[in-house]
Short mmCIF file of C-alpha atoms in Angstrom, two decimals:
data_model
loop_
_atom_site.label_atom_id
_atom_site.label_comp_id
_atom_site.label_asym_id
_atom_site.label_seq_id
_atom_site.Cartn_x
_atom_site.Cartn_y
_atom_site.Cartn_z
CA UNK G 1 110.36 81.19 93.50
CA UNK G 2 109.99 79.89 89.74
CA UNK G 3 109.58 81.52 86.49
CA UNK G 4 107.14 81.69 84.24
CA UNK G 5 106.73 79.87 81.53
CA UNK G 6 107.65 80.79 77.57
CA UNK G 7 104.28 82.83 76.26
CA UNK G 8 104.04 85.28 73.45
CA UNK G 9 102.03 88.00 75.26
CA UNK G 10 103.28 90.09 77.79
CA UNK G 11 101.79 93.01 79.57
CA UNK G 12 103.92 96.71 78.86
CA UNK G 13 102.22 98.40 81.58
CA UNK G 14 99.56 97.93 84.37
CA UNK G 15 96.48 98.90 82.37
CA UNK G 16 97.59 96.12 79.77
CA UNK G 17 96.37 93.35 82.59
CA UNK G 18 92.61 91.79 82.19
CA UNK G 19 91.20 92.49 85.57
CA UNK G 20 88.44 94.40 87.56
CA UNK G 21 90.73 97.04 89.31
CA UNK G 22 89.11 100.72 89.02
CA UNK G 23 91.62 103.54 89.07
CA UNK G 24 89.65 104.66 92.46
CA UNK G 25 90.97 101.14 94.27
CA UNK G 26 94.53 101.35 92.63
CA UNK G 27 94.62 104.94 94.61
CA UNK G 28 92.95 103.70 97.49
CA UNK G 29 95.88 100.37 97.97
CA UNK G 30 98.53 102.71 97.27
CA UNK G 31 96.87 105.10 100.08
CA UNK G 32 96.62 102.58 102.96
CA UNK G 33 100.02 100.52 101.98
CA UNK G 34 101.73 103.41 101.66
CA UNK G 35 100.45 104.98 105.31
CA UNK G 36 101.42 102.13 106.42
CA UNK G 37 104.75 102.47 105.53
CA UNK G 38 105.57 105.92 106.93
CA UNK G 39 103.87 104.80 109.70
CA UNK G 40 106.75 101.82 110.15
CA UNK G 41 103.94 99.06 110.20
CA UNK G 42 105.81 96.08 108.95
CA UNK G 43 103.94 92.60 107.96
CA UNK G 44 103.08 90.34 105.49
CA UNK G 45 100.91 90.76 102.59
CA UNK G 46 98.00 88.12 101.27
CA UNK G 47 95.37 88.11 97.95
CA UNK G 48 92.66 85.54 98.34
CA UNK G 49 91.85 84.93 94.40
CA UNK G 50 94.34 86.67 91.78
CA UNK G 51 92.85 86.31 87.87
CA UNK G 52 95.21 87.69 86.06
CA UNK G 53 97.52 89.36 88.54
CA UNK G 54 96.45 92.81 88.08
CA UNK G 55 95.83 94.00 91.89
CA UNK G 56 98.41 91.31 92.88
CA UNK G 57 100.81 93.37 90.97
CA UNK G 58 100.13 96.61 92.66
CA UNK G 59 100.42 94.69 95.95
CA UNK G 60 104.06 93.31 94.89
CA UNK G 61 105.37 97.08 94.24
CA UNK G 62 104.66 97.48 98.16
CA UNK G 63 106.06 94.19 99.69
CA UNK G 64 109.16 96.37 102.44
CA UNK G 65 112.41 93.77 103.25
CA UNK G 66 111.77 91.08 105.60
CA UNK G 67 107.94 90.61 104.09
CA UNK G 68 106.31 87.28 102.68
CA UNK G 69 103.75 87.92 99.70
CA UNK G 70 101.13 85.17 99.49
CA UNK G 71 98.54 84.74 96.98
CA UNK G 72 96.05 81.85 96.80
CA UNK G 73 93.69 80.74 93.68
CA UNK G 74 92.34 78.23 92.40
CA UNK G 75 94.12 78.73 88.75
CA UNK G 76 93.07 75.05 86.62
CA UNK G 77 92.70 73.15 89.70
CA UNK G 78 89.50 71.26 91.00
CA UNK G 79 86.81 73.76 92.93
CA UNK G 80 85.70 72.11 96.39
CA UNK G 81 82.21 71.75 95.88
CA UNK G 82 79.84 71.76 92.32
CA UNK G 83 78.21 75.34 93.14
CA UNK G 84 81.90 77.14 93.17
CA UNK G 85 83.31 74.68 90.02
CA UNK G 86 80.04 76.42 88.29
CA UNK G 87 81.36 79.89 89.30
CA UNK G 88 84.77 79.37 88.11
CA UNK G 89 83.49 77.84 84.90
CA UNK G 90 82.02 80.92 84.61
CA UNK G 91 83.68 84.16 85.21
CA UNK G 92 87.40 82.23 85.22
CA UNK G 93 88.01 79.72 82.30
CA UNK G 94 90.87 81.61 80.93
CA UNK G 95 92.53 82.03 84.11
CA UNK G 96 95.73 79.66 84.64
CA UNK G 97 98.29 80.07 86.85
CA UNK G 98 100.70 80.49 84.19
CA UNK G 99 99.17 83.60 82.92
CA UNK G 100 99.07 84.75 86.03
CA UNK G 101 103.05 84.18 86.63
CA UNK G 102 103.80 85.92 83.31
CA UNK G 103 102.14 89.23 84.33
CA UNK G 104 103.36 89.40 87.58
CA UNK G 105 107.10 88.07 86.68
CA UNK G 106 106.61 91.13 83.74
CA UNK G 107 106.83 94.00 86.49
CA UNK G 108 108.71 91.64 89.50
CA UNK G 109 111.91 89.57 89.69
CA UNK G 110 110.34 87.00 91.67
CA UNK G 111 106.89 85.60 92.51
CA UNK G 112 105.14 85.41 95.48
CA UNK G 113 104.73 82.40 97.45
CA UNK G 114 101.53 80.93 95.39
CA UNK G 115 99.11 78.29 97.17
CA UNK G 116 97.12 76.70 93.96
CA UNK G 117 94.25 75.38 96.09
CA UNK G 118 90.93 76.68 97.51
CA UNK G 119 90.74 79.81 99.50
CA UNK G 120 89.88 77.74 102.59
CA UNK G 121 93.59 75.92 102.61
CA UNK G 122 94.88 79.47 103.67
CA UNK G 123 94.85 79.66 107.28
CA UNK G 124 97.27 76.28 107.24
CA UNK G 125 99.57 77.89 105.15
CA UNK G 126 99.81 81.49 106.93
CA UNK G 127 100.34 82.06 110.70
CA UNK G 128 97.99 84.28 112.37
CA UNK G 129 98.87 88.02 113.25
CA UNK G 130 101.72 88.68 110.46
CA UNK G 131 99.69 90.73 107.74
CA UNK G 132 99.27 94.21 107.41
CA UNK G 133 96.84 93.62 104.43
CA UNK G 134 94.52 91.19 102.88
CA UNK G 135 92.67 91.14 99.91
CA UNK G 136 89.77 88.62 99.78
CA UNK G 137 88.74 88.18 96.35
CA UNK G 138 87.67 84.82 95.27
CA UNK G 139 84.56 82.58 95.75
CA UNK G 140 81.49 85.02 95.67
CA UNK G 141 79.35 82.33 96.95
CA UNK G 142 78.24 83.39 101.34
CA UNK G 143 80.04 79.90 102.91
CA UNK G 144 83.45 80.89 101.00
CA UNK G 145 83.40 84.39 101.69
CA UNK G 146 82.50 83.94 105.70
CA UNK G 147 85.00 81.76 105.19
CA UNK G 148 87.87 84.00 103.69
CA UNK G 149 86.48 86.63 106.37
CA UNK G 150 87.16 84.32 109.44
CA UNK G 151 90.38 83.76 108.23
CA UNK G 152 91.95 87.15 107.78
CA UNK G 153 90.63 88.26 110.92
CA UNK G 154 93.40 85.66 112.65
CA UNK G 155 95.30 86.22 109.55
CA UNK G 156 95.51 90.52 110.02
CA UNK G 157 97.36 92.09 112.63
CA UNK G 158 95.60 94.10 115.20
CA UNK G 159 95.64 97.37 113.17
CA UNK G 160 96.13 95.61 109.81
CA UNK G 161 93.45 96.14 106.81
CA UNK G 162 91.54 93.92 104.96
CA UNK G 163 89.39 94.64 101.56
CA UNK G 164 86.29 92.68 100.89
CA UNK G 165 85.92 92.68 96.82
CA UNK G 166 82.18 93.06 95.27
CA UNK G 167 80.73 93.12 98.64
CA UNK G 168 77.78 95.62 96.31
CA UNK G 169 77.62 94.25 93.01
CA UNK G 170 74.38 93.30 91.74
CA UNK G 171 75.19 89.69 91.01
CA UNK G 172 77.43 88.81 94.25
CA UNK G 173 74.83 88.94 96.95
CA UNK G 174 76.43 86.04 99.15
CA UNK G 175 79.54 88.97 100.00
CA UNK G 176 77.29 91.65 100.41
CA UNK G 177 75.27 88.97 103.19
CA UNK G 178 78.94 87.89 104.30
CA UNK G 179 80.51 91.49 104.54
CA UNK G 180 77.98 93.33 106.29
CA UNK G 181 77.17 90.30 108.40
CA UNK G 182 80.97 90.81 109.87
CA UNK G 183 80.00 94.62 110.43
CA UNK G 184 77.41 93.76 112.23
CA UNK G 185 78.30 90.59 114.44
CA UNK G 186 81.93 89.81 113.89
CA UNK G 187 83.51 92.98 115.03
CA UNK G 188 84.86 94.44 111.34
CA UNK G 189 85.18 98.00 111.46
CA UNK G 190 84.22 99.92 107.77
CA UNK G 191 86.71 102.55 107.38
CA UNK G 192 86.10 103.38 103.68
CA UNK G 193 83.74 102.18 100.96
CA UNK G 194 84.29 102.33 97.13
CA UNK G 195 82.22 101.27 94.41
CA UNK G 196 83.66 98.01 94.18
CA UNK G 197 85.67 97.25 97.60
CA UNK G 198 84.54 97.53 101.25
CA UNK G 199 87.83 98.37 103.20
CA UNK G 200 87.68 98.10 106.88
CA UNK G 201 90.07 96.46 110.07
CA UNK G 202 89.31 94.77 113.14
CA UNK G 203 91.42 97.82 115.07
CA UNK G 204 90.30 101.12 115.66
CA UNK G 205 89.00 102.86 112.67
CA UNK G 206 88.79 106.51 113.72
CA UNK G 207 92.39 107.58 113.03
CA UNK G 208 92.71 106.14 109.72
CA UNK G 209 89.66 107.61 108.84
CA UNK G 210 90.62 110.74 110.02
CA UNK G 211 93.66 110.83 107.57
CA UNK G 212 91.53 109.60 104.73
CA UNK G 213 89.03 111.81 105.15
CA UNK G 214 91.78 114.35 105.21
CA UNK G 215 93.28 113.17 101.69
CA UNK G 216 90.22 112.67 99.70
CA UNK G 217 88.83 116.00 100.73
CA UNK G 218 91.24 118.00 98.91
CA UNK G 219 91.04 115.83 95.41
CA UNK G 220 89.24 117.38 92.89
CA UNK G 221 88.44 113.95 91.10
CA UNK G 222 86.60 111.92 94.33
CA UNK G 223 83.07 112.14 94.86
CA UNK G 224 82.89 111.78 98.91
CA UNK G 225 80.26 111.18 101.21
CA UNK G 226 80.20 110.78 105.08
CA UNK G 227 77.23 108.36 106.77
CA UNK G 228 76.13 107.06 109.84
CA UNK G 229 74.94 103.31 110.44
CA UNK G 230 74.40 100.92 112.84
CA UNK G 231 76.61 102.72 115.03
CA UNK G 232 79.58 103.07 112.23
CA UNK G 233 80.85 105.64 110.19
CA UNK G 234 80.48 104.87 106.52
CA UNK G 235 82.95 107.18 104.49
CA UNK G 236 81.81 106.19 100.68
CA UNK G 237 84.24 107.84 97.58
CA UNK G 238 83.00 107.31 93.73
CA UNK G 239 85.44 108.36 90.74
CA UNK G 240 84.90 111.76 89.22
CA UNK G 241 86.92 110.90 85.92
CA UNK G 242 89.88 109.94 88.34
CA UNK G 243 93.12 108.37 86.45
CA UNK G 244 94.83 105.72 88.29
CA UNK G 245 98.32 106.35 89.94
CA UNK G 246 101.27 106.10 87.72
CA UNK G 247 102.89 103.05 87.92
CA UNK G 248 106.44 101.65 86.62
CA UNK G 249 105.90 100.07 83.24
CA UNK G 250 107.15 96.48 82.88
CA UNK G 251 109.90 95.18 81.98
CA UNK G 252 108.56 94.70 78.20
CA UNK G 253 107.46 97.98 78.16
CA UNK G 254 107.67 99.67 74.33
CA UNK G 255 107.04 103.64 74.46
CA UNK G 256 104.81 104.43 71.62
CA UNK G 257 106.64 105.88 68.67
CA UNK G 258 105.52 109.69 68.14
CA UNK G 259 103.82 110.36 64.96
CA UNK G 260 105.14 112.22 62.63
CA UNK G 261 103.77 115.79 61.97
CA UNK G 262 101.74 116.17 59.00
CA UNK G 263 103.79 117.91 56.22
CA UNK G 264 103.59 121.80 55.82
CA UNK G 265 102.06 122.30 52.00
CA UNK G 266 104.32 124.04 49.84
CA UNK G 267 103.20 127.96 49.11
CA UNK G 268 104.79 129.66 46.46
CA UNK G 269 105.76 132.98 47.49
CA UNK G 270 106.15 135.83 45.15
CA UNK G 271 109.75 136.39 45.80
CA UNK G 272 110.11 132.25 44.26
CA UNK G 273 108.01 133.36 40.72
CA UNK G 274 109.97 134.63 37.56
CA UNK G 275 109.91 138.19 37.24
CA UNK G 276 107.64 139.16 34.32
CA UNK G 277 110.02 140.87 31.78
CA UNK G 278 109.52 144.61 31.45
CA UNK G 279 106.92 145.86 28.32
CA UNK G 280 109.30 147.17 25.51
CA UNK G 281 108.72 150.59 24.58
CA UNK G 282 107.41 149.42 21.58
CA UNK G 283 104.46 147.47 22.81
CA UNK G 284 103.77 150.55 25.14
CA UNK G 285 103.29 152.60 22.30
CA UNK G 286 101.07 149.76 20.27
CA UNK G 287 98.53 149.76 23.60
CA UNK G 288 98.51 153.50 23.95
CA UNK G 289 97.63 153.86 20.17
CA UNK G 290 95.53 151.00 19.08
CA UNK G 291 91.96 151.06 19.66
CA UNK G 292 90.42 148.85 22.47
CA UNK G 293 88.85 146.33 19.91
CA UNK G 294 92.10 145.68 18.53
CA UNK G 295 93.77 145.57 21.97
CA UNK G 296 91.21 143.14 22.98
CA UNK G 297 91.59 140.44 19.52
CA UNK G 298 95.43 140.34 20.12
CA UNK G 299 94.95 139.04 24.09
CA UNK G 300 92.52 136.49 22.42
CA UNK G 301 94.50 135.57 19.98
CA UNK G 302 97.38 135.03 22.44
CA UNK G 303 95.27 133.29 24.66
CA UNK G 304 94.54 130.92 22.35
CA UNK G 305 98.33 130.52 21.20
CA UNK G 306 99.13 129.52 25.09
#
């Protein structure tokens, strides 16, 4: 475990990280770690590709005692072949490891165990069945991803999950071929489908689903939708204005200073004005005497004196 190093910005809450991590997926992670949990599933946790730490943050907030956190990513280093350096160059040119340790070291006390090397290093640095959950979200080029697939099936445990990023974004077609390709012939089970993220396990879908269906029928902000394919169930959700889940600031969180109200204007009430002095008795008796034309030149003439 390290620190990271000296920089001048630093994230105050989860929503201050760059990163591609739609309030519907932050609910959706907190869902299936936190099932897992009451459930007393204990294992490790792994993120294939980071950025900026964003997801990799939510992930952290999860880790239970006795539990390794791994994340692997390229950060600045050399991709393994000239059509991934080209993808990296890219989407990921601001992307450096140490950005990545000062947002994650801004919400945790320590960092995960961080491989700086291509995703297909990973199997030699994690043992096979000791994850509950994987996150595969780097190369979006088909060899990498089938790749990253292969190796969180040995990575998962039986009932563990695993999340496929982008596997239905118009301009990552290689892990749309590579996701639905391990649907279809390497025994991955869909159990829910977002906008972004395909999550699924190579266990027995049905009673996760079952609970999931369960929670997102009675949210008011989830579109949901139930299909049948290929002999699967496909349970898709879409956002209806959803807001993510809270989440503990960081540790350089600053709470926004109320503004003050606007000022009331100042009324003068009637009780506040001088009391016009009484008419003497001798002015009533000019007004009730004189004639109007005369009454009339004196309030010009003292409107003229004022």
């Amino acid at each position: 475990m390290t620190n990271a190093q000296a920089t001048d910005t630093y994230p105050g809450e989860l929503a201050d990280v760059p990163g591609w991590f739609p309030p519907l997926d932050q609910m959706l992670f907190t869902w299936f770690l936190e099932r897992q949990q009451k459930q007393g599933m204990s294992g490790d946790l792994l993120e294939l590709g980071v950025y900026m730490g964003k997801s990799a943050i939510l992930l952290g907030h999860h880790l239970q005692d006795g539990e390794q956190f791994t994340v692997c990513d390229l950060f600045e280093g050399d991709a393994p072949d000239e059509a991934n350096k080209a993808e990296s160059t890219k989407s990921y040119a601001s992307l450096t490891q140490q950005a990545f340790e000062r947002n994650y070291l801004s919400f945790h006390d320590t960092l995960p165990t961080v491989i700086a090397a291509p995703s297909s290093v990973v199997s030699e640095k994690v043992a096979p069945d000791t994850c509950r959950f994987v996150h595969v979200d780097a190369s979006h080029l088909y060899e990498h991803v089938y790749g990253d697939i292969g190796a969180a099936h040995d990575i998962l445990l039986p009932e563990g999950i695993v999340v496929l990023d982008d596997f239905r974004s118009e301009h990552t077609p290689g892990v749309s071929v590579a996701a639905w390709e391990a649907v279809l012939n390497r025994g991955l089970n869909p159990v829910c489908l977002s906008t972004q993220k395909l999550y699924g396990t190579w266990g027995d879908p049905e009673p996760v689903q079952e609970e999931l269906l369960d929670m997102l029928r009675q949210r008011t902000d989830v579109g949901l939708s139930v299909q049948e394919a290929a002999g699967h169930r496909l349970v898709r959700a879409r956002s209806r204005g959803m807001k993510p889940p809270a989440f503990p600031p960081s540790r350089h969180y600053v709470a926004p200073v109320p503004a003050s109200p606007p000022a009331a204007p100042v009324t003068e009430s009637r009780a506040a004005r001088p009391a016009r002095p009484a008419p003497s008795r001798a002015r009533r008796l000019a007004k009730d005497l004189l004639p109007p034309v005369v009454t009339r030149a004196v309030r010009r003439a003292r409107a003229k004196r004022a």
